[in-house]
Coordinates of C-alpha atoms in Angstrom, one line a residue:
X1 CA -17.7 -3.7 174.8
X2 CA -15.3 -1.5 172.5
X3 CA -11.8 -2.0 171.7
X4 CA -9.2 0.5 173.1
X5 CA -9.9 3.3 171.1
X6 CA -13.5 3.2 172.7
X7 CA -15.2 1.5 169.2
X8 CA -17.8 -1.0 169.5
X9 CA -16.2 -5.0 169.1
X10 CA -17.0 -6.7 165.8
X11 CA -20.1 -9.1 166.6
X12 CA -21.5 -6.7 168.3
X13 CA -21.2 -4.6 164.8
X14 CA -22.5 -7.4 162.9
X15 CA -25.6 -7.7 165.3
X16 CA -26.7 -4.4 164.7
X17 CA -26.2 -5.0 160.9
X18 CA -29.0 -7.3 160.7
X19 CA -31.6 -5.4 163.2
X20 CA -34.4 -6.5 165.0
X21 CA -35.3 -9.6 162.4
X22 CA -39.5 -10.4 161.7
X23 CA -41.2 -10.2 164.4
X24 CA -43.2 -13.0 166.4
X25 CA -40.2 -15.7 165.4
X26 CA -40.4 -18.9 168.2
X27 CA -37.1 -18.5 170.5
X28 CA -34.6 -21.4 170.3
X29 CA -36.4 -22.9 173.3
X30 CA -39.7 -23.3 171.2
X31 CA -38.2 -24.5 168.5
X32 CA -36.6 -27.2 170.2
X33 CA -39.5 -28.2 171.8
X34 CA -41.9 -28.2 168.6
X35 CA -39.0 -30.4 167.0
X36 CA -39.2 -33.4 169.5
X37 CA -42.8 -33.2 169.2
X38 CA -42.5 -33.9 165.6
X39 CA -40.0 -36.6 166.1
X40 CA -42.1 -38.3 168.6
X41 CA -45.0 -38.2 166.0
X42 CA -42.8 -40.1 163.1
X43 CA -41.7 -42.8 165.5
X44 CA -45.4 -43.7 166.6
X45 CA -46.5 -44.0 162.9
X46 CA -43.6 -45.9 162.3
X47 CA -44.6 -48.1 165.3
X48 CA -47.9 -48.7 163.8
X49 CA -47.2 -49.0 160.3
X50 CA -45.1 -52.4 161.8
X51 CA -47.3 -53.7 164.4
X52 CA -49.8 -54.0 161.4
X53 CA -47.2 -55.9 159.2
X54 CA -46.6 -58.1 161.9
X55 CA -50.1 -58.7 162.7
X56 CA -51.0 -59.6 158.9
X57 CA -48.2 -61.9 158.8
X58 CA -48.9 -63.6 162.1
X59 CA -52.6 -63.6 160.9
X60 CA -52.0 -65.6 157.9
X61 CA -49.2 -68.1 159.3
X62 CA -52.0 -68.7 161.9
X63 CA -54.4 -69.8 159.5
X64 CA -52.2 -71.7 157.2
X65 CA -50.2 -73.7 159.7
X66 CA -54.0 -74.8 161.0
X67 CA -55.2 -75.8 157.8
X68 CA -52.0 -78.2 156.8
X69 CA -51.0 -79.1 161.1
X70 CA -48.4 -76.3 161.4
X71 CA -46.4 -76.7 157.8
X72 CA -47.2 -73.4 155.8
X73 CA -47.3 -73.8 152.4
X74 CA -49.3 -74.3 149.4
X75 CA -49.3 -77.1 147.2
X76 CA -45.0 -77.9 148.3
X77 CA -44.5 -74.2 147.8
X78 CA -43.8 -71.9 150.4
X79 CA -45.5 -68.9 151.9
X80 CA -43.4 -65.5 151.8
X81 CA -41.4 -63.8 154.1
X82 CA -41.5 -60.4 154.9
X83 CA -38.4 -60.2 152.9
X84 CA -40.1 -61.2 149.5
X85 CA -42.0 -60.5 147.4
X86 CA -45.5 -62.2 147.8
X87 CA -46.1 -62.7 144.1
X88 CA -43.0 -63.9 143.7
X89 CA -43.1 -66.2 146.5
X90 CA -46.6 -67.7 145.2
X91 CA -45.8 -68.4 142.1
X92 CA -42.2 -69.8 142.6
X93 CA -40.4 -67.2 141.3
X94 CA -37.6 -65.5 143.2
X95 CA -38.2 -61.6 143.5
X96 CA -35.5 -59.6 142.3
X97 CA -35.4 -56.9 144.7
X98 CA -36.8 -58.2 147.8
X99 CA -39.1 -55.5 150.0
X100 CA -38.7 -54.9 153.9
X101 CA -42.2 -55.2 154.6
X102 CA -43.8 -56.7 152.0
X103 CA -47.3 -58.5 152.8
X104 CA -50.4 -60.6 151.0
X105 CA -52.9 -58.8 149.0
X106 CA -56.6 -59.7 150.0
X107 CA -56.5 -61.8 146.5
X108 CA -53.6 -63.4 147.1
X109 CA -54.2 -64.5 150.4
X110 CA -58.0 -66.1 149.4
X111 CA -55.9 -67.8 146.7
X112 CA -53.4 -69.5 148.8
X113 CA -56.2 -70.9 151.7
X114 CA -58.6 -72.0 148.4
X115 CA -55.5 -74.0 147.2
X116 CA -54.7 -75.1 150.5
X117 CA -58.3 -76.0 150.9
X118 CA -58.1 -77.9 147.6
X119 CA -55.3 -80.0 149.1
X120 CA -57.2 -81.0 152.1
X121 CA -59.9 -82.3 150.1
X122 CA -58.1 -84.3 147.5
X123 CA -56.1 -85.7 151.1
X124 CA -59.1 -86.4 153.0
X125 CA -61.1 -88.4 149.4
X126 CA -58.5 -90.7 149.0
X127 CA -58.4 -91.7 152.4
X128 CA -62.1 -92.5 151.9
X129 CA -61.3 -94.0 148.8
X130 CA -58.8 -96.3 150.3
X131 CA -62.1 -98.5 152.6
X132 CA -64.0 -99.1 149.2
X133 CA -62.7 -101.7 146.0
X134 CA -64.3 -103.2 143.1
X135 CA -66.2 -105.7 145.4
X136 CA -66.6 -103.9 147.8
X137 CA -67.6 -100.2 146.0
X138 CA -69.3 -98.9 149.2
X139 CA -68.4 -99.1 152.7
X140 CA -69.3 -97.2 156.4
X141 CA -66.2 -94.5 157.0
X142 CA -64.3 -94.2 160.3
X143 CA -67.1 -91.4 161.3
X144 CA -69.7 -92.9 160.0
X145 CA -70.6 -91.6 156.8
X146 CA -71.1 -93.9 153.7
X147 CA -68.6 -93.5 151.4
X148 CA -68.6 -94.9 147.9
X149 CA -66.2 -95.8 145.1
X150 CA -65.8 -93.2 142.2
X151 CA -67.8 -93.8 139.3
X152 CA -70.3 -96.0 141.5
X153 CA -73.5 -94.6 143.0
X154 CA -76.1 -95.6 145.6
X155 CA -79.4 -97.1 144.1
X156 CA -81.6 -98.2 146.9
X157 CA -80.9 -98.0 150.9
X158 CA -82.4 -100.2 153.7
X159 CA -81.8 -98.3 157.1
X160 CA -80.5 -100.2 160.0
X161 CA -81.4 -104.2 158.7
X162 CA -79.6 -105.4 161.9
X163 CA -81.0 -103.1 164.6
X164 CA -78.0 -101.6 165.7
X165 CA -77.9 -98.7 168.4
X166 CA -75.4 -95.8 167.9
X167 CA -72.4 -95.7 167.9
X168 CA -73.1 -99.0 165.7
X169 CA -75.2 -99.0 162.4
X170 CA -75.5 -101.0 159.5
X171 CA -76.9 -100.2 156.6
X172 CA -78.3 -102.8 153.2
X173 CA -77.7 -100.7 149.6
X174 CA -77.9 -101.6 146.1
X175 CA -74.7 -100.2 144.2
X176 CA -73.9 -99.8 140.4
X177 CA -71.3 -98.5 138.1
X178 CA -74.0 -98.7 135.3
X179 CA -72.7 -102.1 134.1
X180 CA -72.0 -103.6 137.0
X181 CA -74.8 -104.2 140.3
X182 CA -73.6 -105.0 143.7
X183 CA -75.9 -106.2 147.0
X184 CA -74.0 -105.4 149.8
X185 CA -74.9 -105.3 154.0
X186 CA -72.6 -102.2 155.4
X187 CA -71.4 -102.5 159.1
X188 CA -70.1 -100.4 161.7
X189 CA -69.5 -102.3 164.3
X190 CA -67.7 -101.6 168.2
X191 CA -64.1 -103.6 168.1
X192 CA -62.7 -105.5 171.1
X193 CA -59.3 -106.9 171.9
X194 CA -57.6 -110.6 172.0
X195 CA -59.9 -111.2 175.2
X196 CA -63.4 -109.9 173.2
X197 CA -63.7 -106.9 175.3
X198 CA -64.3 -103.6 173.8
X199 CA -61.0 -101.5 173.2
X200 CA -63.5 -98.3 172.5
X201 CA -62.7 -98.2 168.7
X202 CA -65.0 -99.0 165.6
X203 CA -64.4 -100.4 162.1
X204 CA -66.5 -101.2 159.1
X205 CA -67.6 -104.7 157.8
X206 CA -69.6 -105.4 154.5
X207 CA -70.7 -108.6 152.7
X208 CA -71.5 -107.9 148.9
X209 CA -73.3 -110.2 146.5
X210 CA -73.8 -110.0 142.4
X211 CA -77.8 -110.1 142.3
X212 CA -79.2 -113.2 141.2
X213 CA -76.9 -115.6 143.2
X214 CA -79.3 -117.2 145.2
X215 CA -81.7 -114.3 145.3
X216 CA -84.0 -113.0 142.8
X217 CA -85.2 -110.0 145.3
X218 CA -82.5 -107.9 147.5
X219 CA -84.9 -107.8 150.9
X220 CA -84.3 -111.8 150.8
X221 CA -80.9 -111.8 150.3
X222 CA -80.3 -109.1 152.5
X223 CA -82.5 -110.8 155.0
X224 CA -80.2 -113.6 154.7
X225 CA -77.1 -112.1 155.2
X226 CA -78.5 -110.1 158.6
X227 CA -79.5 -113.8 159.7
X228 CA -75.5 -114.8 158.7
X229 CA -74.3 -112.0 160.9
X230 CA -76.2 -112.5 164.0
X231 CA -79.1 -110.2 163.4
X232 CA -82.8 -110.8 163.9
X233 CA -84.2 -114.4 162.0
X234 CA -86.7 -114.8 159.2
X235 CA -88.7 -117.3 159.0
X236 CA -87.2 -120.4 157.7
X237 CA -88.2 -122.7 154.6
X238 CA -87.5 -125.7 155.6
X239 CA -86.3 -127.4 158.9
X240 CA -84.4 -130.7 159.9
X241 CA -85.4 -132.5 163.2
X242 CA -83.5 -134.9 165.0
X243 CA -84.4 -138.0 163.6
X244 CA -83.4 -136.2 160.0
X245 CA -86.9 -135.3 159.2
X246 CA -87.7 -132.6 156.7
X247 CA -90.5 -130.2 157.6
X248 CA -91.9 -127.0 156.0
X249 CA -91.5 -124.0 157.5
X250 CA -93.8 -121.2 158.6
X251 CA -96.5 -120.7 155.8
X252 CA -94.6 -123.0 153.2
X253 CA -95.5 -126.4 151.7
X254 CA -92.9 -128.9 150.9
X255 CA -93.9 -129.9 147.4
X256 CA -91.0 -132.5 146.5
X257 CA -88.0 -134.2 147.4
X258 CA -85.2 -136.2 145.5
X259 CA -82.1 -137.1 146.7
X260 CA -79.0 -134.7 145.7
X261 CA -75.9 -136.5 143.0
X262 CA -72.4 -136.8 144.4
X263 CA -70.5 -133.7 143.9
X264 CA -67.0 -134.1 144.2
X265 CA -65.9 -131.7 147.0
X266 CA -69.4 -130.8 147.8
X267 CA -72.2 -133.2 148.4
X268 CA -71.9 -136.5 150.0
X269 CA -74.3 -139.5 150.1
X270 CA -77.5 -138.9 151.8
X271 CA -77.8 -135.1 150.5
X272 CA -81.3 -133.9 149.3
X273 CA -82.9 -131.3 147.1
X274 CA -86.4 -130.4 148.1
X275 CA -89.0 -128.3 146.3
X276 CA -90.7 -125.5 148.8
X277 CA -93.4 -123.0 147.5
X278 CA -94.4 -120.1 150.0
X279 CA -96.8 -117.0 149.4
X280 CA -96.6 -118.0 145.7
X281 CA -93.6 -118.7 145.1
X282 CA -90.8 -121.6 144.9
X283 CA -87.8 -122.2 146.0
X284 CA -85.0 -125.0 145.9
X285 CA -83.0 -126.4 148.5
X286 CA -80.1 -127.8 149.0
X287 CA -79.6 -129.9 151.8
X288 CA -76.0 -130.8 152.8
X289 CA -75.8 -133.2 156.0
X290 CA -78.4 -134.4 158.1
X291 CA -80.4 -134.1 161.5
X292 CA -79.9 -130.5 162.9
X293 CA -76.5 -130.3 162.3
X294 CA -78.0 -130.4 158.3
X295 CA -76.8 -127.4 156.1
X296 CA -79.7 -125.7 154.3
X297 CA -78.9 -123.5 151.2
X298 CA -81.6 -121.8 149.7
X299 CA -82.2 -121.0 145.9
X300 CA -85.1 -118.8 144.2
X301 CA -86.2 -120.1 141.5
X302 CA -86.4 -117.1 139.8
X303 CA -82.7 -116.4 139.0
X304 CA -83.4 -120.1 137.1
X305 CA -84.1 -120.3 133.9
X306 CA -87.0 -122.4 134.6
X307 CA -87.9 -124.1 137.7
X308 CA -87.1 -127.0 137.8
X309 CA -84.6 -129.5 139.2
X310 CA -82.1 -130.0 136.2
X311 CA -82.0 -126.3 136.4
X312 CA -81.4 -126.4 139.8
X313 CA -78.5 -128.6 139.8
X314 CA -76.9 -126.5 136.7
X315 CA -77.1 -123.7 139.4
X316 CA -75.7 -124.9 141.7
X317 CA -72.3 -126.2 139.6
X318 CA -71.9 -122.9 137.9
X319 CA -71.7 -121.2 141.2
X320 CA -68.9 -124.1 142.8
X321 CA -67.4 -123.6 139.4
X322 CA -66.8 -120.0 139.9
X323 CA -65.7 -120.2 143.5
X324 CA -68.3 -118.6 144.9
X325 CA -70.7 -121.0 145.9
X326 CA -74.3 -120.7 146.8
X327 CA -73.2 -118.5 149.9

């Protein structure tokens, strides 16, 4: 178009200042389109780049609410956020410029589940520690497993003295802290309710003995205490009949009898001591009572200094003496 003196209008002149331009330059059209493309590339790597934030996070809340029953942390402290700064968070102290984003390391994440771990363990050992004591350094756990008190250890084991099927088991061991010996008769055993019928749980029982009470040799005192518990009999020593006769047991020969001294508390008129050698070897006894309601308490002469009746009868008033009894 020109102006009215037939020139050509300004933009036009100002066009055809600059010519024809480089060639093979994308039109407007292209360059719009090649622009959204790129666009459309950031916001997918942007998409990524957070959906693998927030699967690491979710990854490691997952675990860690397991391992504790749902409250992540570690050792009272807690796990970071996005928001902060993992080190910062693990250690306690605050980060000073927080970062959108921020995740665990590899390192840092084996460190929190091994302390976390840690914690677990130190949980779960005192709750077996809290089933075992001084007299009782060894007991059957909630499971099963045989737990024992720190700084006491398992010597000897006698599997299943009172022929118990599973779920049930019992188990005779010798225990020591090194200065100290304990015979004990382990029991897990099916529970019932206020009418004796099973209520479907189990607990642990356990007798324990210092050696040398009324047993020289553990397989006789543990014999003894299976017999106590309702488990299979041995063969007895000595017997009582009706008419208050004494007789030998199985394979043993009564050797001598004398009649037992008042013991306040204890004995009463009547009682006897008898003499009783078996397969080489003697024994005391004390009977309390008389016909077959008699009560018959076993020594073996071995844990006497000699074997005789006056070192019977000490026996027998050091253990009343100590509260323990023969039993």
């Amino acid at each position: 178009m020109r102006d009215g003196d037939g020139n050509l209008q300004l933009a036009q002149l100002l066009d055809n200042s600059f010519g024809a331009g480089p060639d093979s330059l994308p039109s407007p059209a292209e360059r719009l389109s090649e622009g959204r493309a790129a666009l459309r590339r950031r916001q997918r790597a942007g998409l990524v780049g957070t959906t693998v934030a927030v699967v690491a996070v979710v990854g490691l809340g997952a675990a860690l609410s397991g391992a504790v029953g749902g409250h992540a942390d570690v050792d009272g402290q807690p796990l970071p956020l996005l928001t902060s700064s993992p080190s910062a968070a693990l250690s306690g102290t605050p980060s000073a410029e927080p970062s959108e984003g921020a995740t665990l390391t590899t390192s840092e994440l084996q460190a929190a589940l091994e302390r976390l771990s840690q914690k677990a363990e130190r949980q779960a050992h005192r709750a077996e520690q809290a089933f075992v004591s001084e007299e009782f350094p060894a007991s059957f756990y909630i499971d099963g497993r045989v737990v024992v008190k720190d700084g006491w250890r398992i010597t000897r084991r006698v599997e299943e003295p009172m022929g118990f099927r599973p779920p049930e088991a019992s188990l005779g061991v010798v225990v020591t802290d090194g200065a100290r010996t304990r015979w004990m008769l382990l029991t897990l055993e099916n529970q019932v309710d206020g009418d004796g019928k099973p209520n479907g749980s189990q607990g642990p029982t356990a007798a324990a003995d210092d050696p040398g009470k009324g047993y020289s040799r553990f397989e006789d005192w543990l014999a003894s205490m299976v017999e106590l518990n309702g488990g299979p009999r041995t063969p007895v020593l000595l017997t009582v009949d009706a008419a208050d006769g004494l007789q030998a047991g199985p394979g043993a020969v009564l050797v001598e009898t004398r009649a037992a001294p008042l013991i306040d508390g204890y004995t009463t008129a009547g009682d006897r001591m008898v003499e009783v050698q078996r397969e080489g070897r003697t024994w005391f006894v004390l009977v309390r009572g008389h016909g077959r309601d008699a009560d018959l308490l076993p020594v073996d002469a071995e844990v006497l200094p000699e074997p005789t009746f006056a070192a019977f009868l000490d026996h027998v008033r050091s253990r009343l003496a100590s509260g323990e009894g023969l039993r």
